[in-house]
JSON list of C-alpha atoms in Angstrom, two decimals:
[
{"chain": "A", "resi": 1, "resn": "UNK", "atom": "CA", "xyz": [50.06, 15.14, 19.09]},
{"chain": "A", "resi": 2, "resn": "UNK", "atom": "CA", "xyz": [49.25, 15.95, 22.72]},
{"chain": "A", "resi": 3, "resn": "UNK", "atom": "CA", "xyz": [47.72, 13.29, 24.89]},
{"chain": "A", "resi": 4, "resn": "UNK", "atom": "CA", "xyz": [44.14, 14.37, 25.51]},
{"chain": "A", "resi": 5, "resn": "UNK", "atom": "CA", "xyz": [41.96, 12.44, 27.84]},
{"chain": "A", "resi": 6, "resn": "UNK", "atom": "CA", "xyz": [38.23, 12.85, 27.82]},
{"chain": "A", "resi": 7, "resn": "UNK", "atom": "CA", "xyz": [36.40, 12.51, 31.07]},
{"chain": "A", "resi": 8, "resn": "UNK", "atom": "CA", "xyz": [32.87, 11.22, 30.60]},
{"chain": "A", "resi": 9, "resn": "UNK", "atom": "CA", "xyz": [30.03, 13.02, 32.33]},
{"chain": "A", "resi": 10, "resn": "UNK", "atom": "CA", "xyz": [29.18, 11.67, 35.71]},
{"chain": "A", "resi": 11, "resn": "UNK", "atom": "CA", "xyz": [25.76, 10.15, 36.12]},
{"chain": "A", "resi": 12, "resn": "UNK", "atom": "CA", "xyz": [24.51, 13.25, 38.00]},
{"chain": "A", "resi": 13, "resn": "UNK", "atom": "CA", "xyz": [25.83, 15.66, 35.37]},
{"chain": "A", "resi": 14, "resn": "UNK", "atom": "CA", "xyz": [24.30, 13.61, 32.56]},
{"chain": "A", "resi": 15, "resn": "UNK", "atom": "CA", "xyz": [20.96, 13.49, 34.35]},
{"chain": "A", "resi": 16, "resn": "UNK", "atom": "CA", "xyz": [21.08, 17.25, 35.00]},
{"chain": "A", "resi": 17, "resn": "UNK", "atom": "CA", "xyz": [21.69, 17.91, 31.30]},
{"chain": "A", "resi": 18, "resn": "UNK", "atom": "CA", "xyz": [18.74, 15.70, 30.32]},
{"chain": "A", "resi": 19, "resn": "UNK", "atom": "CA", "xyz": [16.47, 17.47, 32.81]},
{"chain": "A", "resi": 20, "resn": "UNK", "atom": "CA", "xyz": [17.58, 20.87, 31.52]},
{"chain": "A", "resi": 21, "resn": "UNK", "atom": "CA", "xyz": [16.91, 19.84, 27.91]},
{"chain": "A", "resi": 22, "resn": "UNK", "atom": "CA", "xyz": [13.46, 18.45, 28.70]},
{"chain": "A", "resi": 23, "resn": "UNK", "atom": "CA", "xyz": [12.59, 21.54, 30.74]},
{"chain": "A", "resi": 24, "resn": "UNK", "atom": "CA", "xyz": [13.74, 23.82, 27.93]},
{"chain": "A", "resi": 25, "resn": "UNK", "atom": "CA", "xyz": [11.66, 21.95, 25.38]},
{"chain": "A", "resi": 26, "resn": "UNK", "atom": "CA", "xyz": [8.61, 22.10, 27.64]},
{"chain": "A", "resi": 27, "resn": "UNK", "atom": "CA", "xyz": [9.01, 25.88, 28.04]},
{"chain": "A", "resi": 28, "resn": "UNK", "atom": "CA", "xyz": [9.34, 26.35, 24.28]},
{"chain": "A", "resi": 29, "resn": "UNK", "atom": "CA", "xyz": [6.28, 24.22, 23.58]},
{"chain": "A", "resi": 30, "resn": "UNK", "atom": "CA", "xyz": [4.28, 26.17, 26.14]},
{"chain": "A", "resi": 31, "resn": "UNK", "atom": "CA", "xyz": [5.33, 29.46, 24.60]},
{"chain": "A", "resi": 32, "resn": "UNK", "atom": "CA", "xyz": [4.32, 28.24, 21.15]},
{"chain": "A", "resi": 33, "resn": "UNK", "atom": "CA", "xyz": [0.94, 26.89, 22.14]},
{"chain": "A", "resi": 34, "resn": "UNK", "atom": "CA", "xyz": [-2.09, 28.58, 20.70]},
{"chain": "A", "resi": 35, "resn": "UNK", "atom": "CA", "xyz": [-5.73, 28.83, 21.56]},
{"chain": "A", "resi": 36, "resn": "UNK", "atom": "CA", "xyz": [-6.71, 26.96, 18.40]},
{"chain": "A", "resi": 37, "resn": "UNK", "atom": "CA", "xyz": [-8.38, 24.03, 20.24]},
{"chain": "A", "resi": 38, "resn": "UNK", "atom": "CA", "xyz": [-10.55, 26.44, 22.26]},
{"chain": "A", "resi": 39, "resn": "UNK", "atom": "CA", "xyz": [-11.39, 28.48, 19.16]},
{"chain": "A", "resi": 40, "resn": "UNK", "atom": "CA", "xyz": [-12.38, 25.29, 17.33]},
{"chain": "A", "resi": 41, "resn": "UNK", "atom": "CA", "xyz": [-14.68, 24.27, 20.19]},
{"chain": "A", "resi": 42, "resn": "UNK", "atom": "CA", "xyz": [-16.43, 27.65, 20.02]},
{"chain": "A", "resi": 43, "resn": "UNK", "atom": "CA", "xyz": [-16.90, 27.29, 16.25]},
{"chain": "A", "resi": 44, "resn": "UNK", "atom": "CA", "xyz": [-18.15, 23.71, 16.52]},
{"chain": "A", "resi": 45, "resn": "UNK", "atom": "CA", "xyz": [-20.83, 24.86, 18.97]},
{"chain": "A", "resi": 46, "resn": "UNK", "atom": "CA", "xyz": [-22.21, 27.22, 16.29]},
{"chain": "A", "resi": 47, "resn": "UNK", "atom": "CA", "xyz": [-22.28, 24.82, 13.34]},
{"chain": "A", "resi": 48, "resn": "UNK", "atom": "CA", "xyz": [-25.43, 22.98, 12.24]},
{"chain": "A", "resi": 49, "resn": "UNK", "atom": "CA", "xyz": [-23.43, 19.85, 11.34]},
{"chain": "A", "resi": 50, "resn": "UNK", "atom": "CA", "xyz": [-20.44, 20.08, 13.67]},
{"chain": "A", "resi": 51, "resn": "UNK", "atom": "CA", "xyz": [-19.57, 16.42, 13.10]},
{"chain": "A", "resi": 52, "resn": "UNK", "atom": "CA", "xyz": [-18.78, 17.22, 9.45]},
{"chain": "A", "resi": 53, "resn": "UNK", "atom": "CA", "xyz": [-16.49, 20.19, 10.18]},
{"chain": "A", "resi": 54, "resn": "UNK", "atom": "CA", "xyz": [-13.11, 20.35, 8.53]},
{"chain": "A", "resi": 55, "resn": "UNK", "atom": "CA", "xyz": [-10.72, 23.04, 9.71]},
{"chain": "A", "resi": 56, "resn": "UNK", "atom": "CA", "xyz": [-8.02, 24.77, 7.73]},
{"chain": "A", "resi": 57, "resn": "UNK", "atom": "CA", "xyz": [-5.92, 27.88, 8.27]},
{"chain": "A", "resi": 58, "resn": "UNK", "atom": "CA", "xyz": [-5.78, 29.41, 11.73]},
{"chain": "A", "resi": 59, "resn": "UNK", "atom": "CA", "xyz": [-4.33, 32.82, 12.53]},
{"chain": "A", "resi": 60, "resn": "UNK", "atom": "CA", "xyz": [-4.38, 34.25, 16.03]},
{"chain": "A", "resi": 61, "resn": "UNK", "atom": "CA", "xyz": [-4.09, 38.01, 16.47]},
{"chain": "A", "resi": 62, "resn": "UNK", "atom": "CA", "xyz": [-2.39, 39.21, 19.67]},
{"chain": "A", "resi": 63, "resn": "UNK", "atom": "CA", "xyz": [-4.03, 36.46, 21.77]},
{"chain": "A", "resi": 64, "resn": "UNK", "atom": "CA", "xyz": [-7.28, 38.45, 21.50]},
{"chain": "A", "resi": 65, "resn": "UNK", "atom": "CA", "xyz": [-8.89, 37.27, 18.28]},
{"chain": "A", "resi": 66, "resn": "UNK", "atom": "CA", "xyz": [-8.50, 34.72, 15.52]},
{"chain": "A", "resi": 67, "resn": "UNK", "atom": "CA", "xyz": [-9.59, 33.72, 12.04]},
{"chain": "A", "resi": 68, "resn": "UNK", "atom": "CA", "xyz": [-10.25, 30.05, 11.44]},
{"chain": "A", "resi": 69, "resn": "UNK", "atom": "CA", "xyz": [-11.13, 28.46, 8.11]},
{"chain": "A", "resi": 70, "resn": "UNK", "atom": "CA", "xyz": [-13.95, 25.93, 8.38]},
{"chain": "A", "resi": 71, "resn": "UNK", "atom": "CA", "xyz": [-15.95, 23.85, 5.94]},
{"chain": "A", "resi": 72, "resn": "UNK", "atom": "CA", "xyz": [-18.93, 21.73, 6.96]},
{"chain": "A", "resi": 73, "resn": "UNK", "atom": "CA", "xyz": [-22.34, 20.72, 5.71]},
{"chain": "A", "resi": 74, "resn": "UNK", "atom": "CA", "xyz": [-24.90, 23.51, 5.67]},
{"chain": "A", "resi": 75, "resn": "UNK", "atom": "CA", "xyz": [-28.60, 23.33, 6.43]},
{"chain": "A", "resi": 76, "resn": "UNK", "atom": "CA", "xyz": [-29.23, 22.07, 2.89]},
{"chain": "A", "resi": 77, "resn": "UNK", "atom": "CA", "xyz": [-26.90, 19.11, 3.42]},
{"chain": "A", "resi": 78, "resn": "UNK", "atom": "CA", "xyz": [-24.31, 20.45, 0.97]},
{"chain": "A", "resi": 79, "resn": "UNK", "atom": "CA", "xyz": [-20.75, 21.52, 1.82]},
{"chain": "A", "resi": 80, "resn": "UNK", "atom": "CA", "xyz": [-20.49, 25.20, 2.67]},
{"chain": "A", "resi": 81, "resn": "UNK", "atom": "CA", "xyz": [-17.05, 25.60, 1.14]},
{"chain": "A", "resi": 82, "resn": "UNK", "atom": "CA", "xyz": [-14.36, 27.46, 3.02]},
{"chain": "A", "resi": 83, "resn": "UNK", "atom": "CA", "xyz": [-15.82, 29.98, 5.43]},
{"chain": "A", "resi": 84, "resn": "UNK", "atom": "CA", "xyz": [-14.01, 32.13, 7.98]},
{"chain": "A", "resi": 85, "resn": "UNK", "atom": "CA", "xyz": [-14.94, 31.92, 11.62]},
{"chain": "A", "resi": 86, "resn": "UNK", "atom": "CA", "xyz": [-14.12, 35.16, 13.41]},
{"chain": "A", "resi": 87, "resn": "UNK", "atom": "CA", "xyz": [-13.55, 34.54, 17.11]},
{"chain": "A", "resi": 88, "resn": "UNK", "atom": "CA", "xyz": [-12.70, 36.92, 19.94]},
{"chain": "A", "resi": 89, "resn": "UNK", "atom": "CA", "xyz": [-11.47, 36.20, 23.45]},
{"chain": "A", "resi": 90, "resn": "UNK", "atom": "CA", "xyz": [-13.95, 37.65, 25.94]},
{"chain": "A", "resi": 91, "resn": "UNK", "atom": "CA", "xyz": [-13.25, 37.17, 29.65]},
{"chain": "A", "resi": 92, "resn": "UNK", "atom": "CA", "xyz": [-10.77, 34.37, 28.81]},
{"chain": "A", "resi": 93, "resn": "UNK", "atom": "CA", "xyz": [-13.40, 32.51, 26.73]},
{"chain": "A", "resi": 94, "resn": "UNK", "atom": "CA", "xyz": [-13.32, 32.28, 22.91]},
{"chain": "A", "resi": 95, "resn": "UNK", "atom": "CA", "xyz": [-16.60, 33.40, 21.34]},
{"chain": "A", "resi": 96, "resn": "UNK", "atom": "CA", "xyz": [-17.67, 33.33, 17.71]},
{"chain": "A", "resi": 97, "resn": "UNK", "atom": "CA", "xyz": [-18.51, 36.77, 16.35]},
{"chain": "A", "resi": 98, "resn": "UNK", "atom": "CA", "xyz": [-19.32, 35.60, 12.82]},
{"chain": "A", "resi": 99, "resn": "UNK", "atom": "CA", "xyz": [-18.85, 32.85, 10.28]},
{"chain": "A", "resi": 100, "resn": "UNK", "atom": "CA", "xyz": [-18.62, 34.45, 6.87]},
{"chain": "A", "resi": 101, "resn": "UNK", "atom": "CA", "xyz": [-17.65, 33.86, 3.25]},
{"chain": "A", "resi": 102, "resn": "UNK", "atom": "CA", "xyz": [-14.42, 35.84, 2.85]},
{"chain": "A", "resi": 103, "resn": "UNK", "atom": "CA", "xyz": [-10.83, 34.73, 2.29]},
{"chain": "A", "resi": 104, "resn": "UNK", "atom": "CA", "xyz": [-8.59, 33.93, 5.21]},
{"chain": "A", "resi": 105, "resn": "UNK", "atom": "CA", "xyz": [-6.33, 36.86, 4.34]},
{"chain": "A", "resi": 106, "resn": "UNK", "atom": "CA", "xyz": [-9.29, 39.26, 4.27]},
{"chain": "A", "resi": 107, "resn": "UNK", "atom": "CA", "xyz": [-10.41, 37.95, 7.64]},
{"chain": "A", "resi": 108, "resn": "UNK", "atom": "CA", "xyz": [-6.97, 38.42, 9.18]},
{"chain": "A", "resi": 109, "resn": "UNK", "atom": "CA", "xyz": [-6.64, 41.96, 7.79]},
{"chain": "A", "resi": 110, "resn": "UNK", "atom": "CA", "xyz": [-10.06, 42.98, 9.12]},
{"chain": "A", "resi": 111, "resn": "UNK", "atom": "CA", "xyz": [-9.53, 41.42, 12.55]},
{"chain": "A", "resi": 112, "resn": "UNK", "atom": "CA", "xyz": [-6.07, 42.99, 12.87]},
{"chain": "A", "resi": 113, "resn": "UNK", "atom": "CA", "xyz": [-7.68, 46.40, 12.27]},
{"chain": "A", "resi": 114, "resn": "UNK", "atom": "CA", "xyz": [-10.39, 45.71, 14.85]},
{"chain": "A", "resi": 115, "resn": "UNK", "atom": "CA", "xyz": [-7.85, 44.61, 17.46]},
{"chain": "A", "resi": 116, "resn": "UNK", "atom": "CA", "xyz": [-5.66, 47.66, 16.74]},
{"chain": "A", "resi": 117, "resn": "UNK", "atom": "CA", "xyz": [-8.63, 50.04, 17.10]},
{"chain": "A", "resi": 118, "resn": "UNK", "atom": "CA", "xyz": [-9.73, 48.36, 20.32]},
{"chain": "A", "resi": 119, "resn": "UNK", "atom": "CA", "xyz": [-6.19, 48.74, 21.64]},
{"chain": "A", "resi": 120, "resn": "UNK", "atom": "CA", "xyz": [-6.22, 52.48, 20.90]},
{"chain": "A", "resi": 121, "resn": "UNK", "atom": "CA", "xyz": [-9.51, 52.94, 22.74]},
{"chain": "A", "resi": 122, "resn": "UNK", "atom": "CA", "xyz": [-8.47, 50.95, 25.81]},
{"chain": "A", "resi": 123, "resn": "UNK", "atom": "CA", "xyz": [-4.94, 52.18, 26.13]}
]
């Protein structure tokens, strides 16, 4: 068996590797971030009982629109059940277009069509 010696990383090399790993993770996290917190804020501003809001599924469409499942207490004090908040990004601000009683999948399908049509008209 050949004599193999292993040279440990120097302190500078080890530190450089750690910095590269942390930087890579930060870049990946930034790339994966979504606008969900901003979309939630827009929805909360429209609810009668925002303090009771419970959020569920969130789907963002091309960084231009999103569907967000929300359940809160309605004006009658009873839970609304799952509703879909339809939000669009207008001048870098998320705005609620509607909060409606459809499934999340139906919301996503409809909003994808709207975004596709808007893309055809603008481009």
